[in-house]
Short mmCIF file of C-alpha atoms in Angstrom, two decimals:
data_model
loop_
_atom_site.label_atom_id
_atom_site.label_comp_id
_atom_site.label_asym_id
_atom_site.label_seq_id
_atom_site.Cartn_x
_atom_site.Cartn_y
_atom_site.Cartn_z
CA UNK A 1 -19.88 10.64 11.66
CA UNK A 2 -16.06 10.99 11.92
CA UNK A 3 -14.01 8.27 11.91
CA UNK A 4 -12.68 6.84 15.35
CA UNK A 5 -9.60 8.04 16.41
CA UNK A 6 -7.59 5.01 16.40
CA UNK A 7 -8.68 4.80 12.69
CA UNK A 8 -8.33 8.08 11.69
CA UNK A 9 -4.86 7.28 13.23
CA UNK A 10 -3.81 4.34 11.13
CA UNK A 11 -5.41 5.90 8.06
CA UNK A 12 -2.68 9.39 8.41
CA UNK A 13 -0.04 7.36 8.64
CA UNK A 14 -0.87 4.73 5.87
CA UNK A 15 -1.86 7.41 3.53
CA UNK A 16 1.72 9.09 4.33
CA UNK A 17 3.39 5.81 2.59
CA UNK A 18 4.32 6.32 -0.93
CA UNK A 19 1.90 5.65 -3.64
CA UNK A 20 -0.69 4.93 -1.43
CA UNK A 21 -3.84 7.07 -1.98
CA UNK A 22 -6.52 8.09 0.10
CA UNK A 23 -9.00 5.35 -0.74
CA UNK A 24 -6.17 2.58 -0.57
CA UNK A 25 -5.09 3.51 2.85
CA UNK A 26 -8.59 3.55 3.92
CA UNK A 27 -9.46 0.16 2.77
CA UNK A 28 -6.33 -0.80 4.02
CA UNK A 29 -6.85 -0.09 7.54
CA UNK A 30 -10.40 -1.55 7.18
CA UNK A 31 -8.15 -4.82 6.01
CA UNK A 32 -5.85 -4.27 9.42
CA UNK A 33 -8.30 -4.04 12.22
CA UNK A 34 -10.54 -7.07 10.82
CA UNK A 35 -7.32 -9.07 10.38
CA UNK A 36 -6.55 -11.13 13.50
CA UNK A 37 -4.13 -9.57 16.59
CA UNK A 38 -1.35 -12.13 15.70
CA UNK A 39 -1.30 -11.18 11.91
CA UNK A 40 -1.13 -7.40 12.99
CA UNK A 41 1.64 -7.60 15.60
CA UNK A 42 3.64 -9.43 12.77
CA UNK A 43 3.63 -6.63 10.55
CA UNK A 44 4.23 -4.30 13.26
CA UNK A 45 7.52 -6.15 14.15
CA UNK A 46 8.29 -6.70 10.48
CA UNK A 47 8.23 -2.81 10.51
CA UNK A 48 10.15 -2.44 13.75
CA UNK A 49 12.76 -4.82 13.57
CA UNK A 50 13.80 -4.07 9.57
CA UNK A 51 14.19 -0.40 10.57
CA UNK A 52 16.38 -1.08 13.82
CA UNK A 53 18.31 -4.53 12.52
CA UNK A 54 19.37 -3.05 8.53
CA UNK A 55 22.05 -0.98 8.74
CA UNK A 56 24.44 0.41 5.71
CA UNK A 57 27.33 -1.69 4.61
CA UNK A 58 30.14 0.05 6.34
CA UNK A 59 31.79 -0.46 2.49
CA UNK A 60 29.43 0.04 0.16
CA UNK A 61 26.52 1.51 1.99
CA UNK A 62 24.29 -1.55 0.88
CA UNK A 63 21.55 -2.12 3.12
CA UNK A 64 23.09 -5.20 5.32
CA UNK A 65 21.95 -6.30 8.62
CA UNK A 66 26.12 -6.73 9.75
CA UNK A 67 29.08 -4.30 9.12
CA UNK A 68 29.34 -5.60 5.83
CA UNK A 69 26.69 -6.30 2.93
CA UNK A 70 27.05 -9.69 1.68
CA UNK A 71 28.54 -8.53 -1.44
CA UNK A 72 31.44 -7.15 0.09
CA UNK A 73 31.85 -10.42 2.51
CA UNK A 74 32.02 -12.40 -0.66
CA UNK A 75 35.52 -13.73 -1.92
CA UNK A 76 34.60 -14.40 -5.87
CA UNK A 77 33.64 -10.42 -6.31
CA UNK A 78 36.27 -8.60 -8.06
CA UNK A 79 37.23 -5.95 -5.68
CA UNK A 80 38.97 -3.70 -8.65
CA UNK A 81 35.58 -2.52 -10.12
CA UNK A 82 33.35 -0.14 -8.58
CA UNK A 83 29.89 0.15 -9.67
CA UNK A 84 27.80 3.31 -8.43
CA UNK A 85 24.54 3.15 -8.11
CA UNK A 86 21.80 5.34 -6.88
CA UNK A 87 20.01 3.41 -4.27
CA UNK A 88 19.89 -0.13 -2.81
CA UNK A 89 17.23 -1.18 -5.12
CA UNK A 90 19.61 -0.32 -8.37
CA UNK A 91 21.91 -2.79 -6.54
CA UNK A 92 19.34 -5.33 -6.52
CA UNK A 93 18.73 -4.78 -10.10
CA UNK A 94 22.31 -5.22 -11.27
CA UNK A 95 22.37 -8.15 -9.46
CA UNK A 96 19.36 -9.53 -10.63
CA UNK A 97 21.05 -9.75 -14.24
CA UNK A 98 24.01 -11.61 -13.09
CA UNK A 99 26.27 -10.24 -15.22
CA UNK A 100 28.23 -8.38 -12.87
CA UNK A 101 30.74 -9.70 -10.98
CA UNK A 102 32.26 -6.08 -9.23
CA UNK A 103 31.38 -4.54 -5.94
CA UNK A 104 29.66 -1.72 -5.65
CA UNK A 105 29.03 1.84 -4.22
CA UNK A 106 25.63 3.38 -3.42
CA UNK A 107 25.33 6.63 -3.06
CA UNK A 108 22.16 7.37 -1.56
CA UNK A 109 20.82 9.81 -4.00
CA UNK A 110 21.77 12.13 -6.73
CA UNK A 111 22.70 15.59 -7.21
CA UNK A 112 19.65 17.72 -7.22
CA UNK A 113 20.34 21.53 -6.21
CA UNK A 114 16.68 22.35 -6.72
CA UNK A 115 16.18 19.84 -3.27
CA UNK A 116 19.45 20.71 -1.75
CA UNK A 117 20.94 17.92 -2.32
CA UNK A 118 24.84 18.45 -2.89
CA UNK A 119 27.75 15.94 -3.31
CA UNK A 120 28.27 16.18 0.64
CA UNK A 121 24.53 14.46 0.92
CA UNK A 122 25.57 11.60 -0.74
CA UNK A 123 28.36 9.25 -0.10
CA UNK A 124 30.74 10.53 -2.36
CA UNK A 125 33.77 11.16 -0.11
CA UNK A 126 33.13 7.91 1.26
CA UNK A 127 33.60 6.73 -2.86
CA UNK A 128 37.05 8.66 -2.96
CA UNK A 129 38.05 7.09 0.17
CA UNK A 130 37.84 3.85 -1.20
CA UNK A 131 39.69 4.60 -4.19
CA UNK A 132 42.09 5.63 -1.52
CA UNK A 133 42.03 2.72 0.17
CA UNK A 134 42.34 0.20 -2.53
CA UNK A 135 43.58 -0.74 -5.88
CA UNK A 136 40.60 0.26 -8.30
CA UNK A 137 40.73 -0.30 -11.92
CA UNK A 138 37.07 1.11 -13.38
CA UNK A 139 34.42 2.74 -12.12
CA UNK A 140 31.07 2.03 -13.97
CA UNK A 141 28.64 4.60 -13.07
CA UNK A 142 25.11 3.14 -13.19
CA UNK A 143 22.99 6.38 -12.05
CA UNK A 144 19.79 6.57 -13.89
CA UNK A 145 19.60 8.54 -17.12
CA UNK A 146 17.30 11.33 -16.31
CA UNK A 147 18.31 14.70 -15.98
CA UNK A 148 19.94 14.29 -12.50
CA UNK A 149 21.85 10.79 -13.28
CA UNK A 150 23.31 12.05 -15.86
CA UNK A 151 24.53 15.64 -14.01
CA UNK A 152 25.47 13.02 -10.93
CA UNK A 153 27.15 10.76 -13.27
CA UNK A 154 28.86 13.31 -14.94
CA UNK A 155 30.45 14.99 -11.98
CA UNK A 156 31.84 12.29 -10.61
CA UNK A 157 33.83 11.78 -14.04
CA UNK A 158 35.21 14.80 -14.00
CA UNK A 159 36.11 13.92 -10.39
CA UNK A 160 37.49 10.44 -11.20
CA UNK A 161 39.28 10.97 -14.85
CA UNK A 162 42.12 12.96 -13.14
CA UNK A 163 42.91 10.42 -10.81
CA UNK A 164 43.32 8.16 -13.47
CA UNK A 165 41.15 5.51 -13.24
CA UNK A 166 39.06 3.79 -16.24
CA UNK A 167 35.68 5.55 -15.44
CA UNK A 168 32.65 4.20 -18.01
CA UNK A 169 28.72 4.30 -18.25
CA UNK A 170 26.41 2.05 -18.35
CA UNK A 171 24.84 1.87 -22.36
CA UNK A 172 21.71 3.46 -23.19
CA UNK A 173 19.67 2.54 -25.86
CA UNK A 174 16.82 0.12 -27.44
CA UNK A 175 16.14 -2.32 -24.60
CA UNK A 176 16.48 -5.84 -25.72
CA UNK A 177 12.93 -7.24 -27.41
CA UNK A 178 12.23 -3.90 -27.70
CA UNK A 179 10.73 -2.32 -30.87
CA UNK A 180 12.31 0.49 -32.60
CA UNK A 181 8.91 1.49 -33.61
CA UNK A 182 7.77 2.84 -29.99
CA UNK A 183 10.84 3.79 -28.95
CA UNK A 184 11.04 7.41 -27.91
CA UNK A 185 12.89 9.72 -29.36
CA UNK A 186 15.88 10.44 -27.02
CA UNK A 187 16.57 6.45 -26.53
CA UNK A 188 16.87 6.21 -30.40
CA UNK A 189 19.10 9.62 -30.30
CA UNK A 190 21.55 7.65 -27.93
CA UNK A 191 21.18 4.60 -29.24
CA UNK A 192 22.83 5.47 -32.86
CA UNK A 193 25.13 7.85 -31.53
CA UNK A 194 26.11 5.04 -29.06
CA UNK A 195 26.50 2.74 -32.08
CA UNK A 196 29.20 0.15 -32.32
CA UNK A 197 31.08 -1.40 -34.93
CA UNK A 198 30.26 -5.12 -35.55
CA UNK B 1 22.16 -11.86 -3.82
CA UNK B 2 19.30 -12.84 -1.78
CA UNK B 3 17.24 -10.10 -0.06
CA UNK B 4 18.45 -9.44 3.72
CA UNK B 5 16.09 -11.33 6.13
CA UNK B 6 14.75 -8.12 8.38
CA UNK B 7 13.92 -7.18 4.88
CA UNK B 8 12.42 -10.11 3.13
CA UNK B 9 10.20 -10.47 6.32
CA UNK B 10 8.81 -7.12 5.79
CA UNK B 11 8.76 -8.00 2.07
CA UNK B 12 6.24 -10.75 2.72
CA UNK B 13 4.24 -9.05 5.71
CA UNK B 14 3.96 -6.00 2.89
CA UNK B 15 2.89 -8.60 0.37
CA UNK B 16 0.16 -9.78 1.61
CA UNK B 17 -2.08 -6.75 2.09
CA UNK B 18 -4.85 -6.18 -0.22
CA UNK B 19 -3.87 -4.32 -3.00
CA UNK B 20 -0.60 -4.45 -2.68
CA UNK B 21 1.44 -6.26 -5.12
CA UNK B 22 5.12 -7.01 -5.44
CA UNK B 23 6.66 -3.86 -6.96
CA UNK B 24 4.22 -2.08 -4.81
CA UNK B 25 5.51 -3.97 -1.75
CA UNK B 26 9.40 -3.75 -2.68
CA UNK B 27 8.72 0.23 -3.08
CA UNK B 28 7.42 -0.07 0.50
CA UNK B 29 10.09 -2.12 1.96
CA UNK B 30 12.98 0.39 0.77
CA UNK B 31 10.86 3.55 1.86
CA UNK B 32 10.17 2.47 5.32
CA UNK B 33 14.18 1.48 5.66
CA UNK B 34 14.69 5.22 4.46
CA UNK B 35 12.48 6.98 6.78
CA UNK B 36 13.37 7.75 10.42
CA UNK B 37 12.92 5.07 13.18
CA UNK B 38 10.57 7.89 14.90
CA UNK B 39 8.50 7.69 11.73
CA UNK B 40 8.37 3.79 11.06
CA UNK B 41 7.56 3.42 15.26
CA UNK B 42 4.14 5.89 14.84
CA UNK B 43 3.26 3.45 12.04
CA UNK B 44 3.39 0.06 13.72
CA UNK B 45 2.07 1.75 16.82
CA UNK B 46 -0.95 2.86 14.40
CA UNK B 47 -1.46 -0.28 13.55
CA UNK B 48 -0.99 -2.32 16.73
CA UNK B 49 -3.50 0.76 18.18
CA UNK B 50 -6.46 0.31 15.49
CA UNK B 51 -6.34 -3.22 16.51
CA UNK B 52 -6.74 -3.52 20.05
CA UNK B 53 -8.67 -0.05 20.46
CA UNK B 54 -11.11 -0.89 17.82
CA UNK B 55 -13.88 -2.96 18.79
CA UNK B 56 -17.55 -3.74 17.48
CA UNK B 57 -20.38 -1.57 18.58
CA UNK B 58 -22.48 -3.95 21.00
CA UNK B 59 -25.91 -2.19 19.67
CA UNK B 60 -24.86 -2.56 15.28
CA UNK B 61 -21.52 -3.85 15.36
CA UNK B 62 -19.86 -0.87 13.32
CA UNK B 63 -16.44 -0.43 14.56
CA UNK B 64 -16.33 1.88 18.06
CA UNK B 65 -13.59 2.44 20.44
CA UNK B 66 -16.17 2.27 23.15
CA UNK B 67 -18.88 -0.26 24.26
CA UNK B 68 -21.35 1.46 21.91
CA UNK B 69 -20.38 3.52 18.72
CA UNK B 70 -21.13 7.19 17.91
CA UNK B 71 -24.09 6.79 16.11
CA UNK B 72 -26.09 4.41 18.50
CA UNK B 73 -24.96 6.65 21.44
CA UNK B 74 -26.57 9.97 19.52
CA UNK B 75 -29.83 11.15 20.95
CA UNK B 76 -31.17 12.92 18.05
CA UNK B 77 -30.88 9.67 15.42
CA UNK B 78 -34.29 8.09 14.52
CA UNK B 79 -34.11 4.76 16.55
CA UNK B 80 -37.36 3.00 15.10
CA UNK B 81 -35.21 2.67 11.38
CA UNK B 82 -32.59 0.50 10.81
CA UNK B 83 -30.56 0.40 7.79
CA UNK B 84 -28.21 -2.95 7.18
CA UNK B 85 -25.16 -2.82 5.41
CA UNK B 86 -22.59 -5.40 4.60
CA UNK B 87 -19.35 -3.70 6.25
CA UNK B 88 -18.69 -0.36 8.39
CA UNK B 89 -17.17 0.96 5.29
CA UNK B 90 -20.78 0.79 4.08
CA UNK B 91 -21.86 2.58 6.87
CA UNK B 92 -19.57 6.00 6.71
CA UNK B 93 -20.27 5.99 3.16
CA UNK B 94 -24.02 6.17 4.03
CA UNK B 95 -22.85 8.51 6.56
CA UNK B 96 -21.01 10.82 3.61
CA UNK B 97 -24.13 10.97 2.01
CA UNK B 98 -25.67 13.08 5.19
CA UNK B 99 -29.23 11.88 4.10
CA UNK B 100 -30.21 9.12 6.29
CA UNK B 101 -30.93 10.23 10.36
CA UNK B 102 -32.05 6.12 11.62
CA UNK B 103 -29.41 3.96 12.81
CA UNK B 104 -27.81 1.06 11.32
CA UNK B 105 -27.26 -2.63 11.62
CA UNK B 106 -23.97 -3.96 10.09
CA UNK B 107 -23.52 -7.43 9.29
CA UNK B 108 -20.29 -8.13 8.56
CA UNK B 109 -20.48 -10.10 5.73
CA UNK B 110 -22.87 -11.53 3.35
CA UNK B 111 -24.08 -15.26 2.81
CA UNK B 112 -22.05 -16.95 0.17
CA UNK B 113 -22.44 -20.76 0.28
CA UNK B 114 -19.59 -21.25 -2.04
CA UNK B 115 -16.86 -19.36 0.83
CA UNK B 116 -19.27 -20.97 3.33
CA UNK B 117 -20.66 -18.28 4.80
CA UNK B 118 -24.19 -19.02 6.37
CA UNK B 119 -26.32 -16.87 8.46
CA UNK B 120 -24.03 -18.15 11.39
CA UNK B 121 -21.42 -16.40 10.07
CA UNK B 122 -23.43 -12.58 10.02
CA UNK B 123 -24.73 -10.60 12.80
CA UNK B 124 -28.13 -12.24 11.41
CA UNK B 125 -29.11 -13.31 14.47
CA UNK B 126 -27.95 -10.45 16.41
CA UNK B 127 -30.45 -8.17 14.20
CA UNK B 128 -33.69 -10.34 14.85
CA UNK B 129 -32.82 -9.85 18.60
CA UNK B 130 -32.80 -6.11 18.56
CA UNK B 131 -36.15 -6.06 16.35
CA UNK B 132 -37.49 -8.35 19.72
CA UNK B 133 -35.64 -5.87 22.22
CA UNK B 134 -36.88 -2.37 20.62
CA UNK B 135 -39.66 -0.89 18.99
CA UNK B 136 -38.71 -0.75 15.01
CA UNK B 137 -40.93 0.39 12.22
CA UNK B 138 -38.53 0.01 9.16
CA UNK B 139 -35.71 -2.23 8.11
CA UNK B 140 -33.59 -0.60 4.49
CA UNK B 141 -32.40 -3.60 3.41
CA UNK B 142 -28.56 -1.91 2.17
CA UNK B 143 -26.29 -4.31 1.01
CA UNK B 144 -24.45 -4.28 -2.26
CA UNK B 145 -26.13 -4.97 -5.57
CA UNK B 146 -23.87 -8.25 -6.58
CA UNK B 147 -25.30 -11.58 -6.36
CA UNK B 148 -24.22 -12.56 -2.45
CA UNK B 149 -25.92 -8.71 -1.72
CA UNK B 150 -29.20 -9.31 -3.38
CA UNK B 151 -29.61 -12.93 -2.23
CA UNK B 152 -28.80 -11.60 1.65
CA UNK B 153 -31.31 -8.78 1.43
CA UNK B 154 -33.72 -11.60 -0.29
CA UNK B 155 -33.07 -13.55 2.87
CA UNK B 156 -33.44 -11.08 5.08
CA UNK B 157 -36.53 -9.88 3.78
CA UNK B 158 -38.43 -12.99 3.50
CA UNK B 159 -37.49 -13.46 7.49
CA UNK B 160 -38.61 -9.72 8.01
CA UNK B 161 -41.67 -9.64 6.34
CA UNK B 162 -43.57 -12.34 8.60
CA UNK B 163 -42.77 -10.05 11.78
CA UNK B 164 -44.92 -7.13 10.10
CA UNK B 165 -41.58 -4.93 10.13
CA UNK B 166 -42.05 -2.14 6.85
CA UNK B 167 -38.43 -4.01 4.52
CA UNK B 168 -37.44 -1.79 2.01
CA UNK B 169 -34.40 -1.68 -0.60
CA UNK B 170 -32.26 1.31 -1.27
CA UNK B 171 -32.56 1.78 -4.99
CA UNK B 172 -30.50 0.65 -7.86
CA UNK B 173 -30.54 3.26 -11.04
CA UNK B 174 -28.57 5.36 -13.45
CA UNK B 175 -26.11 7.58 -10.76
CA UNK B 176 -27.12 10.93 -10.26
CA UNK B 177 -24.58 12.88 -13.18
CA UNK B 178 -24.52 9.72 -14.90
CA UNK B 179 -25.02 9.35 -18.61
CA UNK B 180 -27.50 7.10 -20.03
CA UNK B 181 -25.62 6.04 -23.42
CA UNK B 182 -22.61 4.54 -21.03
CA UNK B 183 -25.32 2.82 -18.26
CA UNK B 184 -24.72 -1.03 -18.24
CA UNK B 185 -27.62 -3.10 -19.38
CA UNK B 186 -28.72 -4.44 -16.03
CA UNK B 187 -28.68 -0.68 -14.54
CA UNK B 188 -30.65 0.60 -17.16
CA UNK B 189 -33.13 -2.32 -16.91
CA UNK B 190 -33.28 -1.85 -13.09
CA UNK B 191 -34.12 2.12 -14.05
CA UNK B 192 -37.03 1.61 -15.80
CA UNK B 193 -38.66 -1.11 -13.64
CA UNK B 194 -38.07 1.06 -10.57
CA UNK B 195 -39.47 3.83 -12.63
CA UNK B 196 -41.76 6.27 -10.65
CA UNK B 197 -44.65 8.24 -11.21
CA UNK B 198 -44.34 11.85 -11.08
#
């Protein structure tokens, strides 16, 4: 028996999410049509209206749902320093430790030749325009540490040091309550040569 | 900084799918804001689709986007033996198996007097009418070895039995591949009182 087209519908395009595999997006879409109508069309306009109301923060490019995120509409941020992230949810992150008190920049991505993706995919003119624009003391650039953080991270520092801003990175090393027993071996590279004086 | 409402909406609509959890449904959220509004619109129309298209079988209630599904509408399945399984997910996976040529009965649920689920609440009722309607010779008794599946097939075949209806029970035994040494206790004990003679 094949499965009824509706279904075989709704399975494609659930099994086209990320990290979903084939047996999740099948019981999933079992889940969907025994649900009731109501519940259904609510996660259909959940779907609809976050894709057509979020929009990027004409500033910052933080996901925002008016021309400006609400960390850029915010008077107690100190507009001099510029955090770069990655994506939206590295934003999230920062702010979840609230010990920030900067704006940001998202750039949408990192540097990745082997997928195309050059600085004119991201939003790093946008970052140079602000720096323009306003009086910036330090950038902190927050990209991940993997290989294409740190090549992302690094070209915009050769970028930025000329212009002669403070440009610094985020540490890396032991995470806090972590042991140094199962740390890897790179983290416990950078974390001694990152060593400070006490 | 609190989440943007489009997207805590979708945050919570994610959230409360089976399965998925809150990373899971964070990872979600940010995808589907990523992906083209051409994309995210075939998904909720998927979804809104499977749930008005999809509707029970009249004959065995598996899920049909007609008045009667594939299976009952085939002309060369064995009408006189029913099979009953819990869910239609039962029934495609009986399907997979390309071993069984009857039809099937699904009943959408087993009894469980703790969730209060009665014979009211299963297409119980529904099956003793077609048994009265058409000729059967054979009821497999399918539902799922855990407690609420053997006590409905118990149910169902002390109600069978009196009608002079052939009940059976799909067996329960070490998988085919399947190593004795890792069998549970109640499988292996199942094995070798279903034993047969060969």
């Amino acid at each position: 028996m094949r499965m009824i087209k509706p279904m075989a519908d709704l399975y494609e395009q659930l099994r086209r999410l990320p990290g979903i595999g084939s047996k999740t997006a099948m019981r999933l879409a079992y889940h969907i049509v025994d649900r009731p109508e109501a519940e259904v069309r609510q996660l259909a306009s959940a779907l609809l209206a976050a894709k057509q109301q979020i929009r990027l923060c004409s500033v910052c490019f933080n996901l925002s749902d008016g021309e400006c995120c609400e960390i850029c509409s915010r008077k107690d941020r100190d507009g001099s320093v510029i955090c770069v992230v990655e994506q939206p949810q590295d934003l999230m992150a920062m702010e979840r430790s609230h010990g920030y008190k900067g704006i940001y920049h998202v750039l949408h991505g990192v540097l990745s030749p082997l997928d195309g993706i050059g600085p004119d995919n991201l939003k790093i003119r946008e970052l140079f325009l602000r720096l323009q624009r306003t009086q910036i003391k330090e950038v902190i650039l927050a990209t991940n540490s993997d290989v294409e953080g740190e090549a992302t991270a690094a070209y915009l520092a050769q970028l930025l040091k000329p212009i002669g801003i403070r440009v610094s990175r985020i540490a890396h090393g032991i995470p806090v309550g972590g042991d140094l027993e199962y740390a890897d071996e790179v983290t416990l590279a950078r974390a001694l040569e990152n060593r400070r004086t006490i």
